[in-house]
Coordinates of C-alpha atoms in Angstrom, one line a residue:
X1 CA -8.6 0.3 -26.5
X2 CA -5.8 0.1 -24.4
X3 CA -4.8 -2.7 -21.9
X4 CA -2.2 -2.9 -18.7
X5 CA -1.4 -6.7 -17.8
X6 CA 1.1 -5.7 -15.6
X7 CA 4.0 -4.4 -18.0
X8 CA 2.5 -1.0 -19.0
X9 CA 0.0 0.2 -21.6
X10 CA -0.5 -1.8 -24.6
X11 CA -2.7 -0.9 -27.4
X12 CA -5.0 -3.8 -29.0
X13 CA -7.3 -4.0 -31.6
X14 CA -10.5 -4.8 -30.2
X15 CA -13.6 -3.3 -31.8
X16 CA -15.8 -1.6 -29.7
X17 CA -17.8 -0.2 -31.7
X18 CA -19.3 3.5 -31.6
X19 CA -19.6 6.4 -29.6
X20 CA -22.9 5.6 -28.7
X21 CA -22.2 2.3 -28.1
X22 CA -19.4 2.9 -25.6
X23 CA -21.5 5.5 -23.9
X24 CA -24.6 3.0 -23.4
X25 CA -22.3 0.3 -22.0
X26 CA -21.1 2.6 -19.6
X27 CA -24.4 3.4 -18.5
X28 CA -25.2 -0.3 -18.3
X29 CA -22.2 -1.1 -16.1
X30 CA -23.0 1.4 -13.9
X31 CA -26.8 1.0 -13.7
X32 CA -25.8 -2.7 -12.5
X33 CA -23.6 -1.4 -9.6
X34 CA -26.6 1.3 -8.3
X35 CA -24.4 4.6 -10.0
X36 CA -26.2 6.7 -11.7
X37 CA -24.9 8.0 -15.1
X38 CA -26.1 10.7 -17.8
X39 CA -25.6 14.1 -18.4
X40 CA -27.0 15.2 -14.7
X41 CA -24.1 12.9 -13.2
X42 CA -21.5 12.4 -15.8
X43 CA -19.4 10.2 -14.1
X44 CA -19.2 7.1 -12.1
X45 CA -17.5 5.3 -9.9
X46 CA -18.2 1.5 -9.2
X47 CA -17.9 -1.9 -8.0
X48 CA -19.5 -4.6 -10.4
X49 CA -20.9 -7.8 -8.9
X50 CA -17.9 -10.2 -9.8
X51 CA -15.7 -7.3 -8.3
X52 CA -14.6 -5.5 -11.6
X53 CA -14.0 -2.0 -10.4
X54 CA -15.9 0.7 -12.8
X55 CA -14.9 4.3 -13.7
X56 CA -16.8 6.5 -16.5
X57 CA -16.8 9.6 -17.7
X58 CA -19.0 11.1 -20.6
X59 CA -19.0 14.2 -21.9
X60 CA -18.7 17.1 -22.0
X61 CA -16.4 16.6 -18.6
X62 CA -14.9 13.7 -21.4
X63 CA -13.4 16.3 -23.7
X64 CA -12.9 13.7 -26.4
X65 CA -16.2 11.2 -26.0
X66 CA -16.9 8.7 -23.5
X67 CA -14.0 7.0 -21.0
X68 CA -14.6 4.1 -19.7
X69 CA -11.9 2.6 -17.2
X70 CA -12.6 -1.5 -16.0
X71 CA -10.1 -2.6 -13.6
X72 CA -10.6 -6.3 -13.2
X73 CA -8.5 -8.6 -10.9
X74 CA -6.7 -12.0 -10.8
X75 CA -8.8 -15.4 -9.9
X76 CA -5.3 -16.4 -8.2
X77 CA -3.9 -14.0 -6.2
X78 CA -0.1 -13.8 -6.1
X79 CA 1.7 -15.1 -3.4
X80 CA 4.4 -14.4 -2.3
X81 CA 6.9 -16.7 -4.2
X82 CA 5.1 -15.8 -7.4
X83 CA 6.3 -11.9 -6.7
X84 CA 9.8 -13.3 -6.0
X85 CA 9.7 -14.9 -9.4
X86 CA 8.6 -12.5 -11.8
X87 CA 11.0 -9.9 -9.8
X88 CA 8.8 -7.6 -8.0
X89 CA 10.5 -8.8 -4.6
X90 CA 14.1 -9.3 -4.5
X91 CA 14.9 -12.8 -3.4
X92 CA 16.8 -11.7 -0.2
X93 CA 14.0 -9.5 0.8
X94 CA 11.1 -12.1 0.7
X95 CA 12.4 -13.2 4.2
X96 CA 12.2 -10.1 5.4
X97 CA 8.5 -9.4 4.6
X98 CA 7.5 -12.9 5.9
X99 CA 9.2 -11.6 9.3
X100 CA 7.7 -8.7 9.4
X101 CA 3.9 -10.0 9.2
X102 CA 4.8 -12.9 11.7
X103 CA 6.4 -10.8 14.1
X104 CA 2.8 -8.6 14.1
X105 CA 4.7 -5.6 13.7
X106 CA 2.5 -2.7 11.9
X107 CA 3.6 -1.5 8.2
X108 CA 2.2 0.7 5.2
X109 CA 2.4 -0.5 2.1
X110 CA 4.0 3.1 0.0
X111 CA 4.3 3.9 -3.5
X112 CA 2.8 5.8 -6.2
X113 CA -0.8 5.3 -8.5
X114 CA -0.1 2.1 -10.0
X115 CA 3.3 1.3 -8.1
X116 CA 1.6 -2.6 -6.8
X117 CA 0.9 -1.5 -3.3
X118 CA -2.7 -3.3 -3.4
X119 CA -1.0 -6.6 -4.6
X120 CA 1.8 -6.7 -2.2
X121 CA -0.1 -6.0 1.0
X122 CA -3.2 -8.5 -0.6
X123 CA 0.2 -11.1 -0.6
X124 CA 1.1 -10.3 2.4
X125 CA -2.3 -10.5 4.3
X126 CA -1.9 -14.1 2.7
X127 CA 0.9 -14.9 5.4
X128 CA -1.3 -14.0 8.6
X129 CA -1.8 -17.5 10.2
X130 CA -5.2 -18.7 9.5
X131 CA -6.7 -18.6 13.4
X132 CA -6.4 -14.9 13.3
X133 CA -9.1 -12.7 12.1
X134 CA -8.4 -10.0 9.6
X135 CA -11.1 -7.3 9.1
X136 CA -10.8 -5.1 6.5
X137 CA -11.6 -1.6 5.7
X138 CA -12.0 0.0 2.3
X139 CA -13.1 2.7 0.1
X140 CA -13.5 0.1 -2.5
X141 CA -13.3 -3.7 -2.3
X142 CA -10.2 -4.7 -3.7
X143 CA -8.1 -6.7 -1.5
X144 CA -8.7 -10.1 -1.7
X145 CA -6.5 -11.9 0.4
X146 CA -6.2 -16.1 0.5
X147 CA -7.0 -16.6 4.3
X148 CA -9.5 -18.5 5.9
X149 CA -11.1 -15.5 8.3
X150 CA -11.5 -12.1 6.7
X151 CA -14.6 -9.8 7.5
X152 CA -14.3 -7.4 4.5
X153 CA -16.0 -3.0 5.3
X154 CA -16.7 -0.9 2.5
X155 CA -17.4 2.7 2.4
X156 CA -20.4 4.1 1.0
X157 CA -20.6 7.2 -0.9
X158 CA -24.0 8.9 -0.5
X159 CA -27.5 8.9 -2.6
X160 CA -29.3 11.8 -4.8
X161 CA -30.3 12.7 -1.7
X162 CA -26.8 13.2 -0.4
X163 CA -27.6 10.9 2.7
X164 CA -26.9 7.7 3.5
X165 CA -22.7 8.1 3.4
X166 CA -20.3 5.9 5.4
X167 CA -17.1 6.7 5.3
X168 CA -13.9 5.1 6.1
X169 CA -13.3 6.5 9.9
X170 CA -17.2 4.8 10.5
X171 CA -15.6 1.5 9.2
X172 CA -12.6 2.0 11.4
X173 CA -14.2 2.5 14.2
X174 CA -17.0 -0.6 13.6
X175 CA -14.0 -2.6 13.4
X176 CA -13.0 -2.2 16.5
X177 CA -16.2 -3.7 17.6
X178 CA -15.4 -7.3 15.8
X179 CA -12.8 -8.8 17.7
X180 CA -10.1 -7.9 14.9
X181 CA -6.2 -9.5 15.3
X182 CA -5.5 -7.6 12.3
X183 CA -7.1 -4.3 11.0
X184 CA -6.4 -3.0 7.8
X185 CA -7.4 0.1 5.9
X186 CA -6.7 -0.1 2.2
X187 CA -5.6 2.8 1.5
X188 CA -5.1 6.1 3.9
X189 CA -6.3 9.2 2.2
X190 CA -8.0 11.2 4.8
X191 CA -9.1 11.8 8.7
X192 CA -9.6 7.7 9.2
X193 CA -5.6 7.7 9.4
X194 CA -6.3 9.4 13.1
X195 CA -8.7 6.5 13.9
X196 CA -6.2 4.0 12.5
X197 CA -3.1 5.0 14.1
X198 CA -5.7 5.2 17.7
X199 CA -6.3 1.1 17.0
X200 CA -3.1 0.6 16.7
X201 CA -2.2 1.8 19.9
X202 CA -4.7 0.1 21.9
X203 CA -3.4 -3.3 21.6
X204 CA -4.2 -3.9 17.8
X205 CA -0.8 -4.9 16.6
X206 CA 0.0 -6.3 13.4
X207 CA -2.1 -3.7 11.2
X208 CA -1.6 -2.4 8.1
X209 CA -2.7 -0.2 5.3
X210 CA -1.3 1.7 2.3
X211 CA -0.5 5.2 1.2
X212 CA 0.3 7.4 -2.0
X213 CA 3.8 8.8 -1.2
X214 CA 6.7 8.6 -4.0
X215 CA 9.4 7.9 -1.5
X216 CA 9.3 7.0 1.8
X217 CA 11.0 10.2 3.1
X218 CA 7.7 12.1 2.2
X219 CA 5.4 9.9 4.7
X220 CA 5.7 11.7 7.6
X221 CA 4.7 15.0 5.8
X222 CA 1.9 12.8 4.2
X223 CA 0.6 11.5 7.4
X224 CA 1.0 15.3 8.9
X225 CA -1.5 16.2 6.3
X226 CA -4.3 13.5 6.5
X227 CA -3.3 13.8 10.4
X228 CA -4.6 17.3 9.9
X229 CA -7.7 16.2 8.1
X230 CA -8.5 14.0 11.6
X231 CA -8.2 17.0 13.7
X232 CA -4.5 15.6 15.0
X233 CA -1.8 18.3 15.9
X234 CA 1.5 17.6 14.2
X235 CA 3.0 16.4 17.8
X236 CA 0.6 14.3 18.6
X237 CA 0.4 12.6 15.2
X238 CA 4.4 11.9 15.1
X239 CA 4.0 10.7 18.5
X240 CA 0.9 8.3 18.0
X241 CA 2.6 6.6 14.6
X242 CA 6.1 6.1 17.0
X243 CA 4.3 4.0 18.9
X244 CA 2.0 2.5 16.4
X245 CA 3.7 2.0 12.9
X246 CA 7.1 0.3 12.6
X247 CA 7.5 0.0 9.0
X248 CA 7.3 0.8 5.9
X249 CA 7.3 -1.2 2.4
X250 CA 8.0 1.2 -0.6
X251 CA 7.1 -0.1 -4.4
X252 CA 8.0 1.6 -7.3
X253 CA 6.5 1.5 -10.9
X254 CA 9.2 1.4 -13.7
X255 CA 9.9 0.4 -17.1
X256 CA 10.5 -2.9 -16.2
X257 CA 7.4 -3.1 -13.7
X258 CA 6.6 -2.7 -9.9
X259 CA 9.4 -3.5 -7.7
X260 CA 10.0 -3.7 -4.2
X261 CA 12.5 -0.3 -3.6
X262 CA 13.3 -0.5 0.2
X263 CA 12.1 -1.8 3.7
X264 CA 12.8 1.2 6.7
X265 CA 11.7 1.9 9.9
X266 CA 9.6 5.0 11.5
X267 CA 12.3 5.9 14.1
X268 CA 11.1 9.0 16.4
X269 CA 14.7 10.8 16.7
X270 CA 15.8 14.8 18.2
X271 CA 14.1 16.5 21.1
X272 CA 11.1 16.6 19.6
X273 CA 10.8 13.3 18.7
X274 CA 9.7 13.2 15.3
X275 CA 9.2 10.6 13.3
X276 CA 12.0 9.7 10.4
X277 CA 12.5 7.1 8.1
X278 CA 15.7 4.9 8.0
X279 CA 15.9 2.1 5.3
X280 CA 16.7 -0.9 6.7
X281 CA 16.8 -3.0 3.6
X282 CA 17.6 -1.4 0.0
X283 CA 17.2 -3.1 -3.7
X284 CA 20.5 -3.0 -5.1
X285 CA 22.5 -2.6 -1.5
X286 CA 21.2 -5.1 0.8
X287 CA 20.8 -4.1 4.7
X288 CA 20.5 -0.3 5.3
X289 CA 21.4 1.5 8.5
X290 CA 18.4 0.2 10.6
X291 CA 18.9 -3.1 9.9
X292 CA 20.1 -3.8 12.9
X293 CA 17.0 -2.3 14.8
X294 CA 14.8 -4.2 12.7
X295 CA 16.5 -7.3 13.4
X296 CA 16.1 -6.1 17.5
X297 CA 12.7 -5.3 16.9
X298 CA 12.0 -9.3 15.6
X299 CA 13.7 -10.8 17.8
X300 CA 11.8 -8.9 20.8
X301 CA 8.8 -10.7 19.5
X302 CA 10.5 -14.5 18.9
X303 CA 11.0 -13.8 15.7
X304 CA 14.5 -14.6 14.0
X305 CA 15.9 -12.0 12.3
X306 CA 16.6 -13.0 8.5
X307 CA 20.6 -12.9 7.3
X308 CA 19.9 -10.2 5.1
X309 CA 19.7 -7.9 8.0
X310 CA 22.9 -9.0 9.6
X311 CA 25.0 -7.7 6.9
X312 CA 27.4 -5.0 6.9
X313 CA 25.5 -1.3 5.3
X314 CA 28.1 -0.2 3.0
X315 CA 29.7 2.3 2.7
X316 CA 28.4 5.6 0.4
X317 CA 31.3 5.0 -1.7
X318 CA 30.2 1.3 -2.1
X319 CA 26.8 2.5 -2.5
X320 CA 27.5 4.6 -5.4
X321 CA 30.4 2.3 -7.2
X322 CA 32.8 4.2 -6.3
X323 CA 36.0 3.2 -4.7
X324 CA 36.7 4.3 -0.8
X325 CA 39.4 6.2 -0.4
X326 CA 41.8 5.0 2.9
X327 CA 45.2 6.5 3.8
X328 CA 45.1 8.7 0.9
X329 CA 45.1 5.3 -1.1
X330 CA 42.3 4.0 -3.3
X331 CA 41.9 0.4 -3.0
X332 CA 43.5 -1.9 -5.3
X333 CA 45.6 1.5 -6.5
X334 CA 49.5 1.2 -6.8
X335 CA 51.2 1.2 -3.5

């Protein structure tokens, strides 16, 4: 057995005791959730009543006996000084995020499988004032934010009978239809990104989601793609998300656990006015070169702009520890 409390795989020794016995639990589980699971439908995936999410697989798609995958989540949820503390958010960038969700502006939450994008946007969603209504929308229930008004939508996959399906752009769009001062899709991974990116840009500010990309520089591919998926020509997508989605929060998994990488802006730039993304605060470097724009964008909406983002970008030579050549001179060289 293997466990993940946050700081990678550990193995334990836990007896669990047979094949067999692994295979029935499995079964079990997912009998309790409404999945079906034998050899006609070897695998499942589920959530359990006290929100344990389920995954199984039995043989002989399990090449090496059963799998069984329980993703279970905290009874506290972190907030937002608990992620400053164990080092997830940089200290200087905790002001920055608080901004951003009082300011209403629109973010995605990006980073790879595992990278912590659930637990910062469920931290996050914990900022919203409490006489706003957040509804939200998701494949699976996972986010669990601490706020007084939350209306949670969850997908359904379909029966034997392959009816009875309702998918995400169904959720999006029922949504609409409950009054929502913030919508939020857990995670964008198909067509409902063209439904999303339409809420947004009907007076829905202040949404947010998240999205599998490994840096930031491949979302605008990534959103071409699901954009694709919606029936949403390339032009028309960058064009919707320019006026939809300011930001973006990118998370990274290392060896030393998930960490807040860089806050940036979706900036439509060139004739064609294509979306790009321009970090406006960076782990390790402080304000980036849209720091400044960020800082306009809060203060358009009363918000003050953090100090972090009135700092000087430095220069690439500062960036990358090297000294910056001037006059032919290094800096603190002989004269």
């Amino acid at each position: 057995m293997w466990v993940d409390r946050g700081q990678g795989l550990r193995q334990v020794a836990i007896p669990v005791g047979t094949i067999d016995d692994v295979r029935r639990l499995a079964q079990r589980l997912a009998a309790g959730a409404g999945r079906r699971l034998d050899d006609g439908s070897p695998y499942a995936d589920a959530r359990l009543p006290d929100g344990t999410r389920l995954h199984a697989v039995l043989p002989p798609v399990a090449t090496d006996g059963p799998y069984l995958s329980l993703r279970t989540f905290r009874q506290r949820p972190f907030t937002l000084d608990d992620l400053v503390r164990q080092g997830t958010v940089p200290r200087p960038a905790a002001p920055v995020l608080a901004a951003v969700v009082a300011a209403r502006l629109a973010y995605l939450v990006v980073g790879g499988t595992g990278s912590g994008k659930t637990t910062l946007l469920n931290t996050l969603l914990g900022l919203v004032p409490g006489t706003e209504r957040i509804v939200l929308v998701e494949d699976a229930a996972e986010l669990r934010p601490v706020h007084p008004h939350v209306v949670g939508l969850q997908a359904r996959t379909a029966n034997v009978e392959g009816s009875g399906a309702v998918g995400l752009s169904d959720l999006v769009r029922q949504a609409l239809r409950m009054r929502p001062d913030r919508l939020v899709v857990g995670e964008c991974r198909g067509g409902e990104v063209v439904d999303l990116l339409a809420a947004l840009n009907t007076g829905h500010d202040g949404g947010a989601g998240t999205l599998h990309a490994n840096a930031p520089s491949d979302v605008p591919a990534r959103l071409e793609a699901l954009g694709m998926l919606g029936g949403l020509p390339r032009a028309a997508l960058h064009a919707q998300v320019a006026a939809a989605l300011q930001v973006l929060l990118q998370v990274r998994r290392g060896a030393r656990g998930r960490v807040l990488e860089s806050v940036c802006l979706l900036l439509p730039e060139g004739p064609d006015r294509l979306v790009t993304v321009v970090p406006a605060w960076v782990r390790g470097h402080g304000p980036g070169p849209a720091a400044a724009a960020l800082g306009t964008l809060l203060r358009e909406r009363d918000v003050p702009a953090p100090p972090v983002l009135c700092e000087v970008w430095p220069s690439r030579p500062e960036r990358e520890g090297r000294p910056e050549a001037t006059g032919g001179r290094r800096h603190g060289g002989p004269e």
